[in-house]
Amino acid sequence: MKQVKIQIPSLVENIRVVESFIDNSKDTFHIEDDIYGNIMVAVTEAVNNAIRHGNKFDKDKNVLLCLSVDQDRVKFEIEDQGPGFDFNNLLDPTAPENLENPGGRGIFLIRHLADEVEFTKDGRKVELTFFLPPSNGESQGHAVA
């Protein structure tokens, strides 16, 4: 397993650092375009949540981002230094009474883009797993629903 870690202060402008980290990882670990978009949206959303909701924009608190790559999967771990949250009791953003709410869609989105999502440390840490297609030389024109 290959692993890369970065730590960033809780400033929204550091999302650019995360985007560069994902771009570099795509090239370094040959992540295919089919899942690259999902990774970019889900991981930047998770880091944004860590900065905004976890660390409350406190630049003295950091967000730790760790990437692990195995033969069949890529896993991103995002951890903040905030108090955590109850990830089991979130409002459903698709419920009619919540459709007008300006927020509340981030975790819903993350859960739909990543193959596996696991919260630990009272919600301070989230692990996003993306399965890689088999690399056995077959044509790469297949779509995954």
PDB file of C-alpha atoms in Angstrom:
ATOM      1  CA  MET A   1       0.000   0.000   0.000  1.00  0.00           C
ATOM      2  CA  LYS A   2       1.250   3.455  -0.938  1.00  0.00           C
ATOM      3  CA  GLN A   3       0.392   6.359   1.347  1.00  0.00           C
ATOM      4  CA  VAL A   4       0.674  10.148   1.114  1.00  0.00           C
ATOM      5  CA  LYS A   5      -0.336  12.657   3.825  1.00  0.00           C
ATOM      6  CA  ILE A   6      -0.723  16.410   3.895  1.00  0.00           C
ATOM      7  CA  GLN A   7      -1.866  18.754   6.629  1.00  0.00           C
ATOM      8  CA  ILE A   8      -3.461  22.112   5.885  1.00  0.00           C
ATOM      9  CA  PRO A   9      -4.586  25.028   8.068  1.00  0.00           C
ATOM     10  CA  SER A  10      -8.370  25.540   8.139  1.00  0.00           C
ATOM     11  CA  LEU A  11      -8.626  28.239   5.492  1.00  0.00           C
ATOM     12  CA  VAL A  12     -11.085  27.892   2.601  1.00  0.00           C
ATOM     13  CA  GLU A  13      -8.428  28.987   0.117  1.00  0.00           C
ATOM     14  CA  ASN A  14      -6.517  25.783   0.967  1.00  0.00           C
ATOM     15  CA  ILE A  15      -9.109  23.844  -1.047  1.00  0.00           C
ATOM     16  CA  ARG A  16      -6.794  24.704  -3.979  1.00  0.00           C
ATOM     17  CA  VAL A  17      -4.014  22.767  -2.242  1.00  0.00           C
ATOM     18  CA  VAL A  18      -6.353  19.781  -1.937  1.00  0.00           C
ATOM     19  CA  GLU A  19      -7.296  20.009  -5.626  1.00  0.00           C
ATOM     20  CA  SER A  20      -3.586  20.018  -6.572  1.00  0.00           C
ATOM     21  CA  PHE A  21      -2.999  17.066  -4.227  1.00  0.00           C
ATOM     22  CA  ILE A  22      -5.769  15.109  -5.991  1.00  0.00           C
ATOM     23  CA  ASP A  23      -4.455  16.082  -9.440  1.00  0.00           C
ATOM     24  CA  ASN A  24      -0.939  14.935  -8.499  1.00  0.00           C
ATOM     25  CA  SER A  25      -2.343  11.696  -7.056  1.00  0.00           C
ATOM     26  CA  LYS A  26      -4.274  11.061 -10.277  1.00  0.00           C
ATOM     27  CA  ASP A  27      -1.042  11.213 -12.257  1.00  0.00           C
ATOM     28  CA  THR A  28       1.160   9.433  -9.706  1.00  0.00           C
ATOM     29  CA  PHE A  29      -1.218   6.515  -9.089  1.00  0.00           C
ATOM     30  CA  HIS A  30      -2.842   6.414 -12.564  1.00  0.00           C
ATOM     31  CA  ILE A  31      -6.372   7.053 -11.346  1.00  0.00           C
ATOM     32  CA  GLU A  32      -8.786   6.777 -14.253  1.00  0.00           C
ATOM     33  CA  ASP A  33     -10.953   9.644 -15.410  1.00  0.00           C
ATOM     34  CA  ASP A  34     -14.192   7.743 -14.594  1.00  0.00           C
ATOM     35  CA  ILE A  35     -13.578   8.029 -10.857  1.00  0.00           C
ATOM     36  CA  TYR A  36     -11.370  11.136 -10.843  1.00  0.00           C
ATOM     37  CA  GLY A  37     -14.386  13.475 -10.980  1.00  0.00           C
ATOM     38  CA  ASN A  38     -16.119  11.667  -8.119  1.00  0.00           C
ATOM     39  CA  ILE A  39     -12.927  11.805  -6.057  1.00  0.00           C
ATOM     40  CA  MET A  40     -12.404  15.516  -6.733  1.00  0.00           C
ATOM     41  CA  VAL A  41     -15.953  16.498  -5.730  1.00  0.00           C
ATOM     42  CA  ALA A  42     -16.268  14.160  -2.720  1.00  0.00           C
ATOM     43  CA  VAL A  43     -12.833  14.851  -1.208  1.00  0.00           C
ATOM     44  CA  THR A  44     -12.970  18.627  -1.665  1.00  0.00           C
ATOM     45  CA  GLU A  45     -16.477  18.626  -0.136  1.00  0.00           C
ATOM     46  CA  ALA A  46     -15.235  16.575   2.851  1.00  0.00           C
ATOM     47  CA  VAL A  47     -12.260  18.925   3.371  1.00  0.00           C
ATOM     48  CA  ASN A  48     -14.549  21.943   3.034  1.00  0.00           C
ATOM     49  CA  ASN A  49     -16.837  20.439   5.713  1.00  0.00           C
ATOM     50  CA  ALA A  50     -13.804  19.836   7.965  1.00  0.00           C
ATOM     51  CA  ILE A  51     -12.664  23.463   7.579  1.00  0.00           C
ATOM     52  CA  ARG A  52     -16.129  25.029   7.837  1.00  0.00           C
ATOM     53  CA  HIS A  53     -18.076  22.830  10.268  1.00  0.00           C
ATOM     54  CA  GLY A  54     -15.353  20.872  12.086  1.00  0.00           C
ATOM     55  CA  ASN A  55     -12.672  23.464  12.703  1.00  0.00           C
ATOM     56  CA  LYS A  56     -14.996  26.492  12.345  1.00  0.00           C
ATOM     57  CA  PHE A  57     -12.497  28.321  10.069  1.00  0.00           C
ATOM     58  CA  ASP A  58      -9.903  28.351  12.902  1.00  0.00           C
ATOM     59  CA  LYS A  59      -6.599  28.731  11.043  1.00  0.00           C
ATOM     60  CA  ASP A  60      -4.785  27.376  14.116  1.00  0.00           C
ATOM     61  CA  LYS A  61      -6.561  24.046  13.615  1.00  0.00           C
ATOM     62  CA  ASN A  62      -5.508  21.743  10.809  1.00  0.00           C
ATOM     63  CA  VAL A  63      -7.172  19.302   8.487  1.00  0.00           C
ATOM     64  CA  LEU A  64      -5.244  16.102   7.877  1.00  0.00           C
ATOM     65  CA  LEU A  65      -5.673  14.484   4.469  1.00  0.00           C
ATOM     66  CA  CYS A  66      -4.287  11.017   3.911  1.00  0.00           C
ATOM     67  CA  LEU A  67      -4.368   9.059   0.667  1.00  0.00           C
ATOM     68  CA  SER A  68      -3.847   5.283   0.595  1.00  0.00           C
ATOM     69  CA  VAL A  69      -3.678   3.377  -2.664  1.00  0.00           C
ATOM     70  CA  ASP A  70      -4.069  -0.367  -2.981  1.00  0.00           C
ATOM     71  CA  GLN A  71      -4.322  -2.463  -6.122  1.00  0.00           C
ATOM     72  CA  ASP A  72      -8.134  -2.299  -6.191  1.00  0.00           C
ATOM     73  CA  ARG A  73      -8.999   0.895  -4.276  1.00  0.00           C
ATOM     74  CA  VAL A  74      -8.083   4.446  -3.393  1.00  0.00           C
ATOM     75  CA  LYS A  75      -8.926   5.658   0.119  1.00  0.00           C
ATOM     76  CA  PHE A  76      -8.913   9.251   1.349  1.00  0.00           C
ATOM     77  CA  GLU A  77      -9.066  10.011   5.075  1.00  0.00           C
ATOM     78  CA  ILE A  78     -10.028  13.520   6.106  1.00  0.00           C
ATOM     79  CA  GLU A  79      -9.713  14.449   9.782  1.00  0.00           C
ATOM     80  CA  ASP A  80     -10.388  17.738  11.539  1.00  0.00           C
ATOM     81  CA  GLN A  81      -9.712  18.978  15.090  1.00  0.00           C
ATOM     82  CA  GLY A  82     -13.303  20.006  15.842  1.00  0.00           C
ATOM     83  CA  PRO A  83     -15.808  18.565  18.345  1.00  0.00           C
ATOM     84  CA  GLY A  84     -17.319  16.086  15.867  1.00  0.00           C
ATOM     85  CA  PHE A  85     -20.989  15.712  14.968  1.00  0.00           C
ATOM     86  CA  ASP A  86     -23.813  13.164  14.945  1.00  0.00           C
ATOM     87  CA  PHE A  87     -23.453  11.717  11.461  1.00  0.00           C
ATOM     88  CA  ASN A  88     -26.289   9.227  12.047  1.00  0.00           C
ATOM     89  CA  ASN A  89     -28.975  11.907  12.442  1.00  0.00           C
ATOM     90  CA  LEU A  90     -28.625  14.176   9.437  1.00  0.00           C
ATOM     91  CA  LEU A  91     -31.559  15.781   7.664  1.00  0.00           C
ATOM     92  CA  ASP A  92     -32.458  14.236   4.307  1.00  0.00           C
ATOM     93  CA  PRO A  93     -31.771  17.004   1.753  1.00  0.00           C
ATOM     94  CA  THR A  94     -34.184  15.337  -0.701  1.00  0.00           C
ATOM     95  CA  ALA A  95     -37.151  15.552   1.708  1.00  0.00           C
ATOM     96  CA  PRO A  96     -39.669  18.186   0.525  1.00  0.00           C
ATOM     97  CA  GLU A  97     -39.285  20.283   3.696  1.00  0.00           C
ATOM     98  CA  ASN A  98     -35.493  20.492   3.168  1.00  0.00           C
ATOM     99  CA  LEU A  99     -35.331  21.246  -0.559  1.00  0.00           C
ATOM    100  CA  GLU A 100     -35.158  25.019   0.019  1.00  0.00           C
ATOM    101  CA  ASN A 101     -32.343  24.790   2.585  1.00  0.00           C
ATOM    102  CA  PRO A 102     -29.093  26.312   1.278  1.00  0.00           C
ATOM    103  CA  GLY A 103     -26.899  23.669   2.953  1.00  0.00           C
ATOM    104  CA  GLY A 104     -27.094  20.068   4.058  1.00  0.00           C
ATOM    105  CA  ARG A 105     -26.237  18.365   0.790  1.00  0.00           C
ATOM    106  CA  GLY A 106     -22.499  17.792   1.252  1.00  0.00           C
ATOM    107  CA  ILE A 107     -22.569  14.473   3.085  1.00  0.00           C
ATOM    108  CA  PHE A 108     -25.493  13.287   0.928  1.00  0.00           C
ATOM    109  CA  LEU A 109     -23.336  14.036  -2.125  1.00  0.00           C
ATOM    110  CA  ILE A 110     -20.238  12.378  -0.643  1.00  0.00           C
ATOM    111  CA  ARG A 111     -22.203   9.211   0.141  1.00  0.00           C
ATOM    112  CA  HIS A 112     -23.383   9.007  -3.466  1.00  0.00           C
ATOM    113  CA  LEU A 113     -19.993   9.666  -5.065  1.00  0.00           C
ATOM    114  CA  ALA A 114     -17.763   7.403  -2.954  1.00  0.00           C
ATOM    115  CA  ASP A 115     -18.110   3.607  -2.967  1.00  0.00           C
ATOM    116  CA  GLU A 116     -17.742   3.473   0.825  1.00  0.00           C
ATOM    117  CA  VAL A 117     -18.021   6.224   3.439  1.00  0.00           C
ATOM    118  CA  GLU A 118     -17.152   5.641   7.082  1.00  0.00           C
ATOM    119  CA  PHE A 119     -17.187   8.179   9.890  1.00  0.00           C
ATOM    120  CA  THR A 120     -15.066   7.616  13.003  1.00  0.00           C
ATOM    121  CA  LYS A 121     -13.814   9.645  16.002  1.00  0.00           C
ATOM    122  CA  ASP A 122     -17.320  11.063  16.662  1.00  0.00           C
ATOM    123  CA  GLY A 123     -17.486  12.420  13.112  1.00  0.00           C
ATOM    124  CA  ARG A 124     -14.088  14.145  13.181  1.00  0.00           C
ATOM    125  CA  LYS A 125     -12.720  11.677  10.653  1.00  0.00           C
ATOM    126  CA  VAL A 126     -14.266  10.417   7.422  1.00  0.00           C
ATOM    127  CA  GLU A 127     -12.850   7.707   5.168  1.00  0.00           C
ATOM    128  CA  LEU A 128     -13.866   7.765   1.512  1.00  0.00           C
ATOM    129  CA  THR A 129     -13.123   4.651  -0.520  1.00  0.00           C
ATOM    130  CA  PHE A 130     -13.233   4.509  -4.314  1.00  0.00           C
ATOM    131  CA  PHE A 131     -12.877   1.149  -6.040  1.00  0.00           C
ATOM    132  CA  LEU A 132     -10.525   1.001  -8.992  1.00  0.00           C
ATOM    133  CA  PRO A 133     -11.478  -0.939 -12.103  1.00  0.00           C
ATOM    134  CA  PRO A 134      -9.365  -4.053 -12.717  1.00  0.00           C
ATOM    135  CA  SER A 135      -6.243  -3.226 -14.688  1.00  0.00           C
ATOM    136  CA  ASN A 136      -5.926  -6.394 -16.740  1.00  0.00           C
ATOM    137  CA  GLY A 137      -5.451  -4.685 -20.090  1.00  0.00           C
ATOM    138  CA  GLU A 138      -9.090  -4.939 -21.159  1.00  0.00           C
ATOM    139  CA  SER A 139     -10.667  -2.048 -23.012  1.00  0.00           C
ATOM    140  CA  GLN A 140     -11.532   0.795 -20.705  1.00  0.00           C
ATOM    141  CA  GLY A 141     -14.742   1.866 -22.427  1.00  0.00           C
ATOM    142  CA  HIS A 142     -17.127   0.328 -19.906  1.00  0.00           C
ATOM    143  CA  ALA A 143     -19.426   2.520 -17.864  1.00  0.00           C
ATOM    144  CA  VAL A 144     -20.214   1.925 -14.205  1.00  0.00           C
ATOM    145  CA  ALA A 145     -23.676   2.867 -12.993  1.00  0.00           C
TER     146      ALA A 145
END
